Amino acid sequence: MSSVALSTIALTFACASLTMLGEPCHAETMVFTNQANPVFNTGNAKIVFVDAVEALEAQISEGLPADPSQAAAEAKRRMEGPSGRRFINGMRDAQQGVADAWSLQVEKLPAVVVDRAYVTYGISDVGAAEQLIASSREARKP
């Protein structure tokens, strides 16, 4: 049996156990926000700043010389060093976050998405948003 299958079985068992104890079980919580909408009580949620691309671009270009050829040389030097690798990794993650928000059809910020299926908007307290979703899911059970 593959490690993915074993992980899925373990997660399913853990969720079933928590559910029997009356505890909500969230396989995945993602929070989509921006710098203007801070969130708190995030627990283990994945936080995605949808404005991270712009922030990274501003950061990497900060302090570049006004002369275009000097700016190009400095930008190349930055990109070839450790800060360039961090920038590339950060940009990849930021763009993936924007793609996730788009694919999940996030409409407003902040958005707390549980299990890629349940969403609350406008709640900065992530724990409270998760509890609201859990209560709603519980109320809909037959």
PDB file of C-alpha atoms in Angstrom, residues 9-69:
ATOM      1  CA  ILE A   9      -6.522   6.109   5.886  1.00  0.00           C
ATOM      2  CA  ALA A  10      -4.819   7.604   8.952  1.00  0.00           C
ATOM      3  CA  LEU A  11      -6.404  11.005   8.328  1.00  0.00           C
ATOM      4  CA  THR A  12      -9.829   9.440   7.802  1.00  0.00           C
ATOM      5  CA  PHE A  13      -9.496   7.453  11.048  1.00  0.00           C
ATOM      6  CA  ALA A  14      -8.306  10.521  12.964  1.00  0.00           C
ATOM      7  CA  CYS A  15     -11.189  12.599  11.594  1.00  0.00           C
ATOM      8  CA  ALA A  16     -13.717   9.901  12.442  1.00  0.00           C
ATOM      9  CA  SER A  17     -12.326   9.660  15.983  1.00  0.00           C
ATOM     10  CA  LEU A  18     -12.474  13.420  16.506  1.00  0.00           C
ATOM     11  CA  THR A  19     -15.971  13.607  15.057  1.00  0.00           C
ATOM     12  CA  MET A  20     -17.190  10.932  17.500  1.00  0.00           C
ATOM     13  CA  LEU A  21     -15.772  13.053  20.328  1.00  0.00           C
ATOM     14  CA  GLY A  22     -17.706  16.047  19.054  1.00  0.00           C
ATOM     15  CA  GLU A  23     -14.621  17.832  17.751  1.00  0.00           C
ATOM     16  CA  PRO A  24     -14.598  19.327  14.263  1.00  0.00           C
ATOM     17  CA  CYS A  25     -12.111  17.775  11.881  1.00  0.00           C
ATOM     18  CA  HIS A  26     -10.618  19.934   9.176  1.00  0.00           C
ATOM     19  CA  ALA A  27      -8.457  18.206   6.622  1.00  0.00           C
ATOM     20  CA  GLU A  28      -7.319  21.537   5.212  1.00  0.00           C
ATOM     21  CA  THR A  29      -7.934  25.181   6.030  1.00  0.00           C
ATOM     22  CA  MET A  30      -6.732  27.883   3.668  1.00  0.00           C
ATOM     23  CA  VAL A  31      -7.033  31.573   4.435  1.00  0.00           C
ATOM     24  CA  PHE A  32      -6.965  34.069   1.580  1.00  0.00           C
ATOM     25  CA  THR A  33      -6.252  37.638   2.586  1.00  0.00           C
ATOM     26  CA  ASN A  34      -4.091  40.655   1.831  1.00  0.00           C
ATOM     27  CA  GLN A  35      -1.982  43.090   3.836  1.00  0.00           C
ATOM     28  CA  ALA A  36      -5.019  45.335   4.376  1.00  0.00           C
ATOM     29  CA  ASN A  37      -7.023  42.516   6.028  1.00  0.00           C
ATOM     30  CA  PRO A  38      -4.940  40.898   8.781  1.00  0.00           C
ATOM     31  CA  VAL A  39      -6.126  37.601  10.247  1.00  0.00           C
ATOM     32  CA  PHE A  40      -5.505  35.997  13.635  1.00  0.00           C
ATOM     33  CA  ASN A  41      -6.081  32.771  15.566  1.00  0.00           C
ATOM     34  CA  THR A  42      -4.816  30.947  12.470  1.00  0.00           C
ATOM     35  CA  GLY A  43      -3.771  27.642  14.056  1.00  0.00           C
ATOM     36  CA  ASN A  44      -2.449  25.332  11.331  1.00  0.00           C
ATOM     37  CA  ALA A  45      -4.214  27.110   8.474  1.00  0.00           C
ATOM     38  CA  LYS A  46      -2.289  27.895   5.314  1.00  0.00           C
ATOM     39  CA  ILE A  47      -2.254  31.681   4.941  1.00  0.00           C
ATOM     40  CA  VAL A  48      -2.231  33.034   1.392  1.00  0.00           C
ATOM     41  CA  PHE A  49      -1.613  36.737   0.839  1.00  0.00           C
ATOM     42  CA  VAL A  50      -3.084  37.424  -2.587  1.00  0.00           C
ATOM     43  CA  ASP A  51      -1.069  40.640  -2.822  1.00  0.00           C
ATOM     44  CA  ALA A  52       2.246  38.856  -2.204  1.00  0.00           C
ATOM     45  CA  VAL A  53       3.277  39.024  -5.886  1.00  0.00           C
ATOM     46  CA  GLU A  54       3.238  42.826  -5.832  1.00  0.00           C
ATOM     47  CA  ALA A  55       5.047  42.937  -2.487  1.00  0.00           C
ATOM     48  CA  LEU A  56       7.792  40.609  -3.760  1.00  0.00           C
ATOM     49  CA  GLU A  57       8.222  42.610  -6.955  1.00  0.00           C
ATOM     50  CA  ALA A  58       8.563  45.830  -4.952  1.00  0.00           C
ATOM     51  CA  GLN A  59      11.023  44.177  -2.583  1.00  0.00           C
ATOM     52  CA  ILE A  60      13.330  42.780  -5.283  1.00  0.00           C
ATOM     53  CA  SER A  61      13.395  46.066  -7.200  1.00  0.00           C
ATOM     54  CA  GLU A  62      13.940  48.261  -4.136  1.00  0.00           C
ATOM     55  CA  GLY A  63      17.021  50.432  -4.396  1.00  0.00           C
ATOM     56  CA  LEU A  64      17.835  49.649  -8.025  1.00  0.00           C
ATOM     57  CA  PRO A  65      19.860  52.355  -9.782  1.00  0.00           C
ATOM     58  CA  ALA A  66      17.996  54.776 -12.061  1.00  0.00           C
ATOM     59  CA  ASP A  67      20.287  53.965 -14.991  1.00  0.00           C
ATOM     60  CA  PRO A  68      18.692  51.037 -16.906  1.00  0.00           C
ATOM     61  CA  SER A  69      21.958  49.210 -17.645  1.00  0.00           C
TER      62      SER A  69
END
